Amino acid sequence: YEGYRDQRPDVIDDDIVVRANAARSLGAHGPAAAAAADDLNRAADDNIDAVRGAALVALARIGPAGVPLLLERVRDPATRAAAFTALAAQEDEAYPALLVLLDQPSWHVRYWTLKRVRPAPPALEAYVDAVARLVAEDPSEAVRHAAAFRLCTSGSEAALPHLRAALDSPDALVRAAGAAGLAADSHVSVAALA
């Protein structure tokens, strides 16, 4: 985006409205504004929510150049929710990167990844496999429950064996999610749940 040099001072302007509008404007240029990624990342540290949110959305809209920066933002509790929202809006481009978040040491990151991300069909099978692993192995009860719910609502045939396995879980909520997911699938009879 050739006009970025002219807009760069606006991202760091003293006026809140100018900073927020500059971030929005850069995001509107999409991948053409990739050169603005570092400045937008700095703007995501702004002490004003409107500027911070606009910068995070702009990072998502500039595409591949912004995704790694947003992934780092997910690890920061101050920007986690907005970064997840921005990443989730990226559709297919961000899903491979988001799958990495399911392996993060912080249970909060794994939990919010499950709560905020719903992949489209091209990425669904890899997502289902990663989520099923969390249902079976995650040390956090909150993560296991969120993962079981995601399996239940995935609508993917790849989830069916994992939903059946969930019926044998010692955790009542995981079993309930497995049963609900199987009951919702039109290919599964009620007798299969017994």
Coordinates of N, CA, C and O in Angstrom, one line a residue:
Y1 N 0.8 -1.2 0.0 CA 0.0 0.0 0.0 C 0.9 1.2 0.0 O 1.6 1.5 1.0
E2 N 0.9 1.9 -1.1 CA 1.8 3.0 -1.3 C 1.5 4.2 -0.4 O 2.5 5.0 0.0
G3 N 0.3 4.4 0.0 CA 0.0 5.6 0.9 C 0.3 5.4 2.3 O 0.1 6.2 3.2
Y4 N 0.8 4.2 2.7 CA 1.1 3.9 4.1 C 2.1 4.9 4.7 O 1.9 5.3 5.9
R5 N 3.1 5.3 4.0 CA 4.0 6.3 4.6 C 3.3 7.6 5.0 O 3.7 8.2 6.0
D6 N 2.3 8.0 4.3 CA 1.5 9.2 4.6 C 0.7 8.9 5.9 O 0.4 9.9 6.6
Q7 N 0.2 7.7 6.1 CA -0.7 7.4 7.2 C 0.1 7.0 8.4 O -0.5 7.1 9.5
R8 N 1.3 6.6 8.3 CA 2.1 6.1 9.5 C 2.0 7.1 10.7 O 1.8 6.6 11.8
P9 N 2.2 8.4 10.5 CA 2.2 9.2 11.7 C 0.8 9.2 12.4 O 0.7 9.4 13.6
D10 N -0.3 8.9 11.7 CA -1.6 8.9 12.3 C -1.8 7.7 13.3 O -2.5 7.9 14.2
V11 N -1.1 6.6 13.0 CA -1.2 5.5 13.9 C -0.6 5.8 15.3 O -1.0 5.2 16.3
I12 N 0.3 6.8 15.4 CA 0.9 7.2 16.6 C 0.5 8.6 17.1 O 1.1 9.1 18.0
D13 N -0.5 9.2 16.4 CA -0.9 10.5 16.7 C -1.4 10.6 18.2 O -1.8 9.6 18.8
D14 N -1.4 11.8 18.7 CA -1.9 12.1 20.1 C -3.4 11.9 20.2 O -3.9 11.6 21.3
D15 N -4.1 12.1 19.2 CA -5.5 12.1 19.2 C -6.0 10.6 19.1 O -5.7 9.9 18.1
I16 N -6.9 10.2 20.0 CA -7.4 8.9 20.0 C -8.2 8.5 18.8 O -8.0 7.5 18.2
V17 N -9.0 9.4 18.3 CA -9.8 9.2 17.1 C -9.0 9.0 15.9 O -9.2 8.1 15.1
V18 N -7.9 9.8 15.8 CA -7.0 9.7 14.6 C -6.3 8.4 14.7 O -6.2 7.7 13.6
R19 N -5.8 8.0 15.8 CA -5.2 6.6 15.9 C -6.1 5.5 15.5 O -5.7 4.6 14.8
A20 N -7.3 5.5 16.1 CA -8.3 4.4 15.8 C -8.6 4.4 14.3 O -8.7 3.4 13.7
N21 N -8.9 5.6 13.8 CA -9.3 5.7 12.3 C -8.1 5.3 11.4 O -8.3 4.6 10.4
A22 N -6.9 5.6 11.8 CA -5.7 5.2 11.0 C -5.6 3.7 11.0 O -5.4 3.1 9.9
A23 N -5.8 3.0 12.1 CA -5.8 1.6 12.2 C -6.9 1.0 11.3 O -6.6 0.0 10.6
R24 N -8.1 1.5 11.5 CA -9.2 1.0 10.6 C -8.9 1.2 9.1 O -9.2 0.3 8.3
S25 N -8.4 2.3 8.8 CA -8.1 2.6 7.4 C -7.0 1.6 6.9 O -7.2 1.1 5.7
L26 N -6.0 1.4 7.6 CA -5.0 0.5 7.2 C -5.5 -0.9 7.0 O -5.2 -1.6 6.0
G27 N -6.4 -1.4 8.0 CA -7.0 -2.7 7.8 C -7.9 -2.8 6.6 O -7.9 -3.9 6.0
A28 N -8.5 -1.7 6.2 CA -9.4 -1.7 5.0 C -8.6 -2.0 3.8 O -9.1 -2.4 2.8
H29 N -7.3 -1.7 3.8 CA -6.4 -2.0 2.6 C -6.0 -3.5 2.5 O -5.4 -3.9 1.5
G30 N -6.3 -4.3 3.5 CA -6.0 -5.7 3.5 C -4.6 -6.0 3.3 O -3.7 -5.2 3.8
P31 N -4.2 -7.1 2.6 CA -2.8 -7.5 2.5 C -1.9 -6.4 1.9 O -0.7 -6.4 2.1
A32 N -2.5 -5.5 1.2 CA -1.7 -4.4 0.6 C -1.0 -3.5 1.7 O 0.0 -2.9 1.4
A33 N -1.6 -3.6 2.9 CA -1.0 -2.8 4.0 C -0.1 -3.6 4.9 O 0.1 -3.2 6.0
A34 N 0.4 -4.7 4.4 CA 1.2 -5.6 5.2 C 2.4 -4.9 5.8 O 2.9 -5.2 6.9
A35 N 2.9 -3.8 5.2 CA 4.1 -3.1 5.7 C 3.7 -2.4 7.0 O 4.6 -2.0 7.8
A36 N 2.5 -2.3 7.3 CA 2.0 -1.6 8.5 C 1.9 -2.5 9.7 O 1.6 -2.1 10.8
A37 N 2.3 -3.8 9.5 CA 2.1 -4.8 10.6 C 2.7 -4.4 11.9 O 2.1 -4.5 13.0
D38 N 4.0 -4.0 11.9 CA 4.7 -3.7 13.1 C 4.1 -2.5 13.8 O 4.0 -2.4 15.0
D39 N 3.7 -1.4 13.0 CA 3.1 -0.3 13.7 C 1.7 -0.6 14.2 O 1.3 -0.1 15.3
L40 N 0.9 -1.5 13.5 CA -0.3 -1.9 14.1 C -0.1 -2.7 15.3 O -0.9 -2.6 16.3
N41 N 0.9 -3.5 15.3 CA 1.2 -4.4 16.5 C 1.5 -3.5 17.7 O 1.0 -3.7 18.8
R42 N 2.2 -2.4 17.5 CA 2.5 -1.4 18.6 C 1.2 -0.7 19.0 O 1.0 -0.5 20.2
A43 N 0.4 -0.4 18.0 CA -0.9 0.2 18.4 C -1.8 -0.7 19.2 O -2.7 -0.2 19.9
A44 N -1.6 -2.0 19.1 CA -2.4 -2.9 19.9 C -2.0 -2.9 21.3 O -2.7 -3.4 22.2
D45 N -1.0 -2.1 21.7 CA -0.6 -1.9 23.1 C -1.2 -0.6 23.6 O -0.9 -0.2 24.8
D46 N -1.9 0.1 22.8 CA -2.5 1.4 23.2 C -3.3 1.3 24.5 O -3.9 0.2 24.7
N47 N -3.3 2.3 25.3 CA -4.1 2.2 26.5 C -5.6 2.5 26.3 O -6.4 2.4 27.2
I48 N -6.0 2.8 25.1 CA -7.4 3.1 24.7 C -8.0 1.8 24.0 O -7.4 1.4 23.0
D49 N -9.0 1.3 24.6 CA -9.6 0.0 24.0 C -10.0 0.2 22.5 O -9.8 -0.7 21.7
A50 N -10.5 1.3 22.1 CA -10.9 1.5 20.7 C -9.8 1.4 19.8 O -9.9 0.9 18.7
V51 N -8.6 2.0 20.2 CA -7.4 2.0 19.3 C -6.9 0.6 19.3 O -6.5 0.0 18.2
R52 N -6.8 -0.1 20.5 CA -6.3 -1.4 20.6 C -7.1 -2.4 19.7 O -6.6 -3.2 19.0
G53 N -8.4 -2.3 19.9 CA -9.3 -3.2 19.1 C -9.2 -2.9 17.6 O -9.1 -3.9 16.8
A54 N -9.1 -1.7 17.2 CA -9.0 -1.4 15.7 C -7.7 -1.9 15.2 O -7.6 -2.4 14.1
A55 N -6.6 -1.8 16.0 CA -5.3 -2.3 15.5 C -5.3 -3.8 15.4 O -4.8 -4.4 14.4
L56 N -6.0 -4.5 16.3 CA -6.0 -6.0 16.3 C -6.9 -6.4 15.1 O -6.5 -7.4 14.4
V57 N -8.0 -5.8 14.8 CA -8.8 -6.1 13.7 C -8.0 -5.8 12.4 O -8.0 -6.6 11.4
A58 N -7.3 -4.7 12.3 CA -6.5 -4.4 11.2 C -5.4 -5.4 10.9 O -5.1 -5.8 9.8
L59 N -4.8 -5.9 12.0 CA -3.7 -7.0 11.9 C -4.4 -8.2 11.2 O -3.7 -8.8 10.4
A60 N -5.6 -8.5 11.6 CA -6.2 -9.7 11.0 C -6.5 -9.4 9.5 O -6.3 -10.3 8.7
R61 N -6.9 -8.2 9.2 CA -7.3 -7.9 7.8 C -6.2 -7.8 6.9 O -6.4 -8.0 5.7
I62 N -5.0 -7.6 7.4 CA -3.8 -7.5 6.5 C -3.3 -8.9 6.1 O -2.5 -9.1 5.3
G63 N -3.9 -9.9 6.7 CA -3.7 -11.3 6.3 C -2.4 -11.9 6.9 O -2.1 -11.7 8.1
P64 N -1.7 -12.7 6.1 CA -0.6 -13.5 6.6 C 0.4 -12.7 7.4 O 1.0 -13.2 8.3
A65 N 0.7 -11.5 7.1 CA 1.7 -10.7 7.8 C 1.2 -10.4 9.2 O 2.0 -10.2 10.1
G66 N -0.1 -10.4 9.5 CA -0.6 -10.1 10.8 C -0.9 -11.3 11.6 O -0.9 -11.2 12.9
V67 N -1.1 -12.5 11.0 CA -1.4 -13.7 11.8 C -0.4 -14.0 12.9 O -0.7 -14.2 14.1
P68 N 0.9 -14.0 12.6 CA 1.9 -14.4 13.7 C 1.9 -13.4 14.8 O 2.0 -13.7 16.0
L69 N 1.6 -12.1 14.5 CA 1.5 -11.1 15.6 C 0.3 -11.3 16.4 O 0.3 -11.1 17.6
L70 N -0.8 -11.6 15.8 CA -2.0 -11.9 16.6 C -1.9 -13.2 17.4 O -2.4 -13.2 18.5
L71 N -1.2 -14.1 16.9 CA -0.9 -15.3 17.7 C -0.1 -15.0 19.0 O -0.4 -15.5 20.1
E72 N 0.8 -14.1 18.9 CA 1.5 -13.6 20.1 C 0.6 -12.9 21.0 O 0.7 -13.0 22.2
R73 N -0.3 -12.1 20.5 CA -1.3 -11.3 21.3 C -2.3 -12.2 22.0 O -2.8 -11.9 23.1
V74 N -2.5 -13.4 21.5 CA -3.4 -14.4 22.2 C -2.8 -14.8 23.6 O -3.5 -15.0 24.5
R75 N -1.5 -14.8 23.7 CA -0.8 -15.2 24.9 C -0.9 -14.1 26.0 O -0.6 -14.4 27.1
D76 N -1.3 -12.9 25.6 CA -1.3 -11.7 26.5 C -2.8 -11.6 27.0 O -3.7 -11.3 26.2
P77 N -3.0 -11.8 28.3 CA -4.4 -11.7 28.8 C -5.1 -10.4 28.5 O -6.3 -10.3 28.3
A78 N -4.3 -9.3 28.3 CA -4.9 -8.0 28.0 C -5.5 -7.9 26.6 O -6.4 -7.1 26.4
T79 N -4.9 -8.7 25.7 CA -5.4 -8.6 24.3 C -6.0 -9.9 23.8 O -6.3 -10.0 22.6
R80 N -6.0 -10.9 24.7 CA -6.4 -12.3 24.2 C -7.8 -12.3 23.6 O -7.9 -12.9 22.5
A81 N -8.8 -11.8 24.2 CA -10.2 -11.9 23.6 C -10.3 -11.2 22.3 O -10.8 -11.8 21.3
A82 N -9.7 -10.0 22.2 CA -9.8 -9.3 20.9 C -9.0 -10.0 19.8 O -9.4 -10.0 18.7
A83 N -7.8 -10.5 20.2 CA -7.0 -11.2 19.2 C -7.7 -12.5 18.7 O -7.6 -12.7 17.5
F84 N -8.3 -13.2 19.6 CA -9.1 -14.4 19.1 C -10.2 -14.0 18.2 O -10.4 -14.6 17.2
T85 N -10.9 -12.9 18.5 CA -12.0 -12.5 17.7 C -11.4 -12.1 16.3 O -12.0 -12.5 15.2
A86 N -10.3 -11.4 16.3 CA -9.7 -11.0 15.0 C -9.2 -12.2 14.2 O -9.4 -12.3 13.0
L87 N -8.6 -13.1 14.9 CA -8.1 -14.3 14.2 C -9.3 -15.2 13.6 O -9.2 -15.7 12.5
A88 N -10.3 -15.3 14.4 CA -11.4 -16.1 14.0 C -12.1 -15.5 12.8 O -12.7 -16.3 11.9
A89 N -12.0 -14.2 12.6 CA -12.6 -13.6 11.4 C -11.8 -13.8 10.1 O -12.2 -13.5 9.1
Q90 N -10.6 -14.4 10.3 CA -9.7 -14.6 9.1 C -10.1 -15.9 8.3 O -9.5 -16.2 7.3
E91 N -11.1 -16.6 8.8 CA -11.5 -17.8 8.1 C -10.4 -18.8 7.8 O -9.6 -19.0 8.7
D92 N -10.2 -19.3 6.6 CA -9.3 -20.4 6.4 C -7.8 -20.0 6.6 O -7.0 -20.8 6.9
E93 N -7.5 -18.7 6.3 CA -6.1 -18.3 6.4 C -5.5 -18.5 7.8 O -4.3 -18.9 7.9
A94 N -6.2 -18.3 8.8 CA -5.7 -18.4 10.2 C -5.8 -19.8 10.8 O -5.2 -20.0 11.8
Y95 N -6.7 -20.6 10.3 CA -6.9 -21.9 11.0 C -5.7 -22.8 11.2 O -5.5 -23.3 12.3
P96 N -4.8 -22.9 10.3 CA -3.6 -23.7 10.6 C -2.8 -23.1 11.7 O -2.3 -23.9 12.6
A97 N -2.7 -21.8 11.8 CA -2.0 -21.2 12.9 C -2.8 -21.3 14.2 O -2.2 -21.5 15.3
L98 N -4.1 -21.3 14.1 CA -4.9 -21.4 15.4 C -4.8 -22.8 16.0 O -4.9 -23.0 17.2
L99 N -4.6 -23.8 15.1 CA -4.4 -25.2 15.6 C -3.2 -25.3 16.6 O -3.3 -26.1 17.5
V100 N -2.2 -24.5 16.3 CA -1.0 -24.5 17.2 C -1.4 -24.1 18.6 O -0.8 -24.5 19.6
L101 N -2.4 -23.2 18.7 CA -2.8 -22.7 20.0 C -3.4 -23.8 20.9 O -3.4 -23.7 22.1
L102 N -3.9 -24.9 20.3 CA -4.5 -26.0 21.1 C -3.4 -26.7 21.8 O -3.7 -27.5 22.7
D103 N -2.1 -26.5 21.5 CA -1.0 -27.1 22.2 C -0.3 -26.2 23.1 O 0.8 -26.6 23.7
Q104 N -0.8 -25.0 23.4 CA -0.1 -24.1 24.2 C -0.2 -24.5 25.7 O -1.2 -25.1 26.1
P105 N 0.8 -24.2 26.5 CA 0.9 -24.6 27.9 C -0.3 -24.0 28.7 O -0.8 -24.6 29.7
S106 N -0.7 -22.8 28.4 CA -1.7 -22.1 29.2 C -3.1 -22.7 28.9 O -3.5 -22.7 27.7
W107 N -3.8 -23.2 29.9 CA -5.1 -23.8 29.7 C -6.1 -22.7 29.2 O -7.0 -23.0 28.4
H108 N -5.8 -21.4 29.6 CA -6.7 -20.3 29.1 C -6.6 -20.2 27.6 O -7.6 -20.0 27.0
V109 N -5.4 -20.3 27.0 CA -5.3 -20.2 25.6 C -6.0 -21.3 24.9 O -6.7 -21.1 23.9
R110 N -5.8 -22.6 25.4 CA -6.5 -23.7 24.8 C -8.0 -23.5 24.9 O -8.7 -23.8 23.9
Y111 N -8.5 -23.1 26.1 CA -9.9 -23.0 26.3 C -10.5 -21.9 25.3 O -11.5 -22.2 24.7
W112 N -9.8 -20.7 25.3 CA -10.4 -19.7 24.4 C -10.3 -20.0 22.9 O -11.1 -19.6 22.1
T113 N -9.3 -20.8 22.6 CA -9.2 -21.2 21.2 C -10.4 -22.1 20.9 O -11.0 -21.9 19.8
L114 N -10.7 -23.0 21.8 CA -11.9 -23.8 21.6 C -13.2 -23.0 21.5 O -14.1 -23.3 20.7
K115 N -13.3 -22.0 22.4 CA -14.5 -21.2 22.5 C -14.7 -20.3 21.3 O -15.8 -20.0 20.9
R116 N -13.6 -19.8 20.7 CA -13.7 -18.8 19.7 C -13.6 -19.3 18.2 O -13.9 -18.6 17.3
V117 N -13.0 -20.4 18.1 CA -12.6 -20.9 16.7 C -13.6 -22.0 16.2 O -13.7 -23.0 16.9
R118 N -14.1 -21.8 15.1 CA -15.0 -22.8 14.4 C -14.5 -22.9 13.0 O -14.9 -22.1 12.2
P119 N -13.7 -23.9 12.6 CA -13.1 -23.9 11.3 C -14.1 -24.3 10.2 O -15.1 -25.0 10.5
A120 N -13.8 -23.8 9.0 CA -14.6 -24.2 7.9 C -14.2 -25.6 7.4 O -13.2 -26.1 7.8
P121 N -15.0 -26.2 6.6 CA -14.8 -27.6 6.2 C -13.3 -28.0 5.7 O -12.8 -29.0 6.1
P122 N -12.6 -27.1 5.0 CA -11.3 -27.6 4.6 C -10.3 -27.9 5.8 O -9.5 -28.7 5.7
A123 N -10.5 -27.2 6.9 CA -9.7 -27.4 8.0 C -10.3 -28.2 9.1 O -9.7 -28.5 10.2
L124 N -11.5 -28.7 8.9 CA -12.3 -29.3 9.9 C -11.7 -30.6 10.4 O -11.7 -30.9 11.6
E125 N -11.2 -31.4 9.6 CA -10.7 -32.8 10.0 C -9.5 -32.6 10.9 O -9.5 -33.3 11.9
A126 N -8.6 -31.8 10.6 CA -7.4 -31.6 11.5 C -7.9 -31.0 12.8 O -7.3 -31.4 13.8
Y127 N -8.8 -30.1 12.7 CA -9.4 -29.5 14.0 C -10.0 -30.6 14.8 O -9.8 -30.6 16.0
V128 N -10.8 -31.4 14.2 CA -11.5 -32.5 15.0 C -10.5 -33.4 15.7 O -10.7 -33.7 16.8
D129 N -9.5 -33.8 15.0 CA -8.4 -34.6 15.6 C -7.8 -34.0 16.8 O -7.5 -34.6 17.8
A130 N -7.4 -32.7 16.6 CA -6.8 -31.9 17.7 C -7.7 -31.8 18.9 O -7.3 -31.9 20.0
V131 N -9.0 -31.5 18.6 CA -10.0 -31.3 19.7 C -10.2 -32.7 20.4 O -10.3 -32.7 21.6
A132 N -10.3 -33.7 19.6 CA -10.5 -35.1 20.3 C -9.4 -35.4 21.2 O -9.6 -36.0 22.3
R133 N -8.2 -35.0 20.8 CA -7.0 -35.3 21.7 C -7.2 -34.5 23.0 O -6.9 -35.1 24.1
L134 N -7.7 -33.3 23.0 CA -7.9 -32.5 24.2 C -9.0 -33.2 25.1 O -8.9 -33.2 26.3
V135 N -10.1 -33.7 24.4 CA -11.1 -34.4 25.2 C -10.5 -35.5 26.0 O -10.9 -35.7 27.2
A136 N -9.7 -36.3 25.4 CA -9.1 -37.5 26.0 C -8.0 -37.2 27.0 O -7.8 -37.9 27.9
E137 N -7.2 -36.2 26.7 CA -5.9 -36.0 27.4 C -5.7 -34.8 28.2 O -4.8 -34.7 29.0
D138 N -6.5 -33.7 28.0 CA -6.1 -32.4 28.6 C -6.3 -32.5 30.1 O -7.3 -33.0 30.6
P139 N -5.3 -31.9 30.8 CA -5.4 -31.9 32.3 C -6.4 -31.0 32.9 O -6.9 -31.1 34.0
S140 N -6.9 -30.0 32.1 CA -7.9 -29.0 32.5 C -9.3 -29.5 32.2 O -9.7 -29.8 31.1
E141 N -10.1 -29.6 33.3 CA -11.5 -30.0 33.1 C -12.2 -29.0 32.2 O -13.0 -29.4 31.4
A142 N -12.0 -27.7 32.4 CA -12.6 -26.7 31.5 C -12.3 -26.9 30.1 O -13.2 -26.8 29.2
V143 N -11.1 -27.2 29.8 CA -10.7 -27.5 28.4 C -11.3 -28.8 27.8 O -11.8 -28.8 26.7
R144 N -11.3 -29.8 28.7 CA -12.0 -31.1 28.2 C -13.4 -30.9 27.9 O -13.9 -31.3 26.9
H145 N -14.1 -30.1 28.7 CA -15.5 -29.8 28.5 C -15.8 -29.0 27.3 O -16.7 -29.3 26.5
A146 N -15.0 -27.9 27.1 CA -15.1 -27.1 25.9 C -14.8 -27.9 24.6 O -15.4 -27.8 23.6
A147 N -13.8 -28.8 24.7 CA -13.4 -29.6 23.6 C -14.5 -30.6 23.2 O -14.9 -30.8 22.1
A148 N -15.1 -31.2 24.3 CA -16.2 -32.1 24.0 C -17.4 -31.4 23.4 O -18.0 -31.9 22.5
F149 N -17.7 -30.2 23.8 CA -18.8 -29.4 23.2 C -18.5 -29.1 21.7 O -19.3 -29.2 20.9
R150 N -17.2 -28.8 21.4 CA -16.8 -28.5 20.0 C -17.0 -29.8 19.2 O -17.4 -29.7 18.0
L151 N -16.6 -30.9 19.7 CA -16.8 -32.2 19.0 C -18.3 -32.4 18.7 O -18.7 -32.7 17.6
C152 N -19.1 -32.2 19.7 CA -20.5 -32.4 19.7 C -21.2 -31.5 18.6 O -22.1 -31.9 17.9
T153 N -20.7 -30.3 18.4 CA -21.3 -29.3 17.5 C -20.5 -29.2 16.2 O -20.9 -28.3 15.4
S154 N -19.5 -30.0 16.0 CA -18.7 -29.9 14.8 C -19.4 -30.2 13.5 O -19.1 -29.6 12.4
G155 N -20.4 -31.1 13.6 CA -21.1 -31.5 12.4 C -20.3 -32.3 11.4 O -20.6 -32.5 10.3
S156 N -19.1 -32.8 11.9 CA -18.2 -33.5 11.0 C -18.3 -35.0 11.2 O -18.4 -35.5 12.4
E157 N -18.3 -35.7 10.1 CA -18.3 -37.2 10.3 C -17.0 -37.7 10.9 O -17.0 -38.7 11.6
A158 N -16.0 -36.9 10.8 CA -14.7 -37.3 11.4 C -14.8 -37.3 12.9 O -14.0 -37.9 13.6
A159 N -15.8 -36.6 13.5 CA -16.0 -36.5 14.9 C -16.7 -37.8 15.5 O -16.6 -38.1 16.7
L160 N -17.4 -38.5 14.6 CA -18.2 -39.6 15.1 C -17.4 -40.7 16.0 O -17.9 -41.0 17.1
P161 N -16.3 -41.2 15.5 CA -15.6 -42.1 16.4 C -15.2 -41.5 17.7 O -15.2 -42.2 18.8
H162 N -14.8 -40.2 17.7 CA -14.4 -39.6 18.9 C -15.6 -39.4 19.9 O -15.5 -39.5 21.1
L163 N -16.8 -39.1 19.3 CA -18.0 -38.9 20.1 C -18.4 -40.3 20.7 O -18.8 -40.3 21.9
R164 N -18.2 -41.4 19.9 CA -18.5 -42.7 20.5 C -17.5 -43.0 21.7 O -17.9 -43.5 22.7
A165 N -16.3 -42.6 21.5 CA -15.3 -42.9 22.6 C -15.6 -42.0 23.8 O -15.4 -42.4 24.9
A166 N -16.2 -40.8 23.6 CA -16.5 -40.0 24.7 C -17.6 -40.6 25.6 O -17.7 -40.3 26.8
L167 N -18.4 -41.5 25.0 CA -19.4 -42.2 25.9 C -18.8 -43.0 27.0 O -19.4 -43.3 28.0
D168 N -17.5 -43.4 26.8 CA -16.8 -44.2 27.9 C -16.0 -43.3 28.8 O -15.3 -43.9 29.7
S169 N -16.1 -42.0 28.7 CA -15.3 -41.1 29.6 C -15.8 -41.2 31.0 O -17.0 -41.4 31.3
P170 N -14.9 -41.1 32.0 CA -15.4 -41.0 33.4 C -16.0 -39.7 33.7 O -16.7 -39.6 34.8
D171 N -15.9 -38.7 32.8 CA -16.4 -37.4 33.1 C -17.9 -37.3 32.5 O -18.1 -37.5 31.3
A172 N -18.8 -37.0 33.4 CA -20.2 -37.0 33.0 C -20.5 -36.0 31.9 O -21.3 -36.2 30.9
L173 N -19.9 -34.8 31.9 CA -20.2 -33.8 30.9 C -19.6 -34.2 29.5 O -20.2 -33.9 28.5
V174 N -18.5 -34.9 29.5 CA -17.9 -35.4 28.3 C -18.8 -36.5 27.7 O -19.1 -36.5 26.5
R175 N -19.3 -37.4 28.6 CA -20.2 -38.4 28.1 C -21.5 -37.8 27.5 O -22.0 -38.2 26.5
A176 N -22.0 -36.7 28.2 CA -23.2 -36.1 27.7 C -23.0 -35.4 26.4 O -23.9 -35.5 25.5
A177 N -21.8 -34.8 26.2 CA -21.5 -34.1 24.9 C -21.4 -35.2 23.8 O -21.9 -35.0 22.7
G178 N -20.8 -36.3 24.1 CA -20.7 -37.4 23.2 C -22.1 -37.9 22.7 O -22.3 -38.1 21.6
A179 N -22.9 -38.1 23.7 CA -24.3 -38.6 23.4 C -25.1 -37.6 22.6 O -25.7 -37.9 21.6
A180 N -24.9 -36.3 23.0 CA -25.7 -35.2 22.2 C -25.2 -35.2 20.8 O -26.0 -35.0 19.9
G181 N -23.9 -35.2 20.6 CA -23.3 -35.2 19.3 C -23.7 -36.3 18.4 O -24.1 -36.2 17.2
L182 N -23.8 -37.5 19.0 CA -24.2 -38.7 18.3 C -25.7 -38.6 18.0 O -26.1 -39.0 16.9
A183 N -26.5 -38.2 18.9 CA -27.9 -38.1 18.7 C -28.2 -37.0 17.6 O -29.2 -37.2 16.9
A184 N -27.4 -36.0 17.5 CA -27.7 -35.0 16.5 C -27.3 -35.4 15.1 O -27.8 -34.9 14.2
D185 N -26.5 -36.4 15.0 CA -26.1 -36.9 13.7 C -27.2 -37.8 13.2 O -27.6 -38.8 13.8
S186 N -27.7 -37.5 12.1 CA -28.9 -38.3 11.5 C -28.5 -39.7 11.1 O -29.4 -40.5 10.9
H187 N -27.2 -40.1 11.1 CA -26.8 -41.4 10.7 C -26.7 -42.4 11.9 O -26.5 -43.5 11.7
V188 N -26.9 -41.8 13.1 CA -26.7 -42.6 14.3 C -28.1 -42.9 14.9 O -28.9 -42.0 15.1
S189 N -28.4 -44.1 15.1 CA -29.7 -44.5 15.7 C -29.6 -44.4 17.3 O -28.5 -44.4 17.9
V190 N -30.7 -44.2 17.9 CA -30.8 -44.1 19.3 C -30.2 -45.4 20.0 O -29.6 -45.4 21.0
A191 N -30.4 -46.5 19.3 CA -29.9 -47.8 19.8 C -28.4 -47.8 20.0 O -27.8 -48.4 20.9
A192 N -27.7 -47.0 19.1 CA -26.2 -46.9 19.2 C -25.8 -46.2 20.5 O -24.7 -46.3 20.9
L193 N -26.7 -45.4 21.1 CA -26.3 -44.7 22.3 C -26.5 -45.6 23.5 O -26.0 -45.2 24.6
A194 N -27.2 -46.7 23.4 CA -27.5 -47.5 24.6 C -26.2 -48.3 25.0 O -25.3 -48.5 24.3

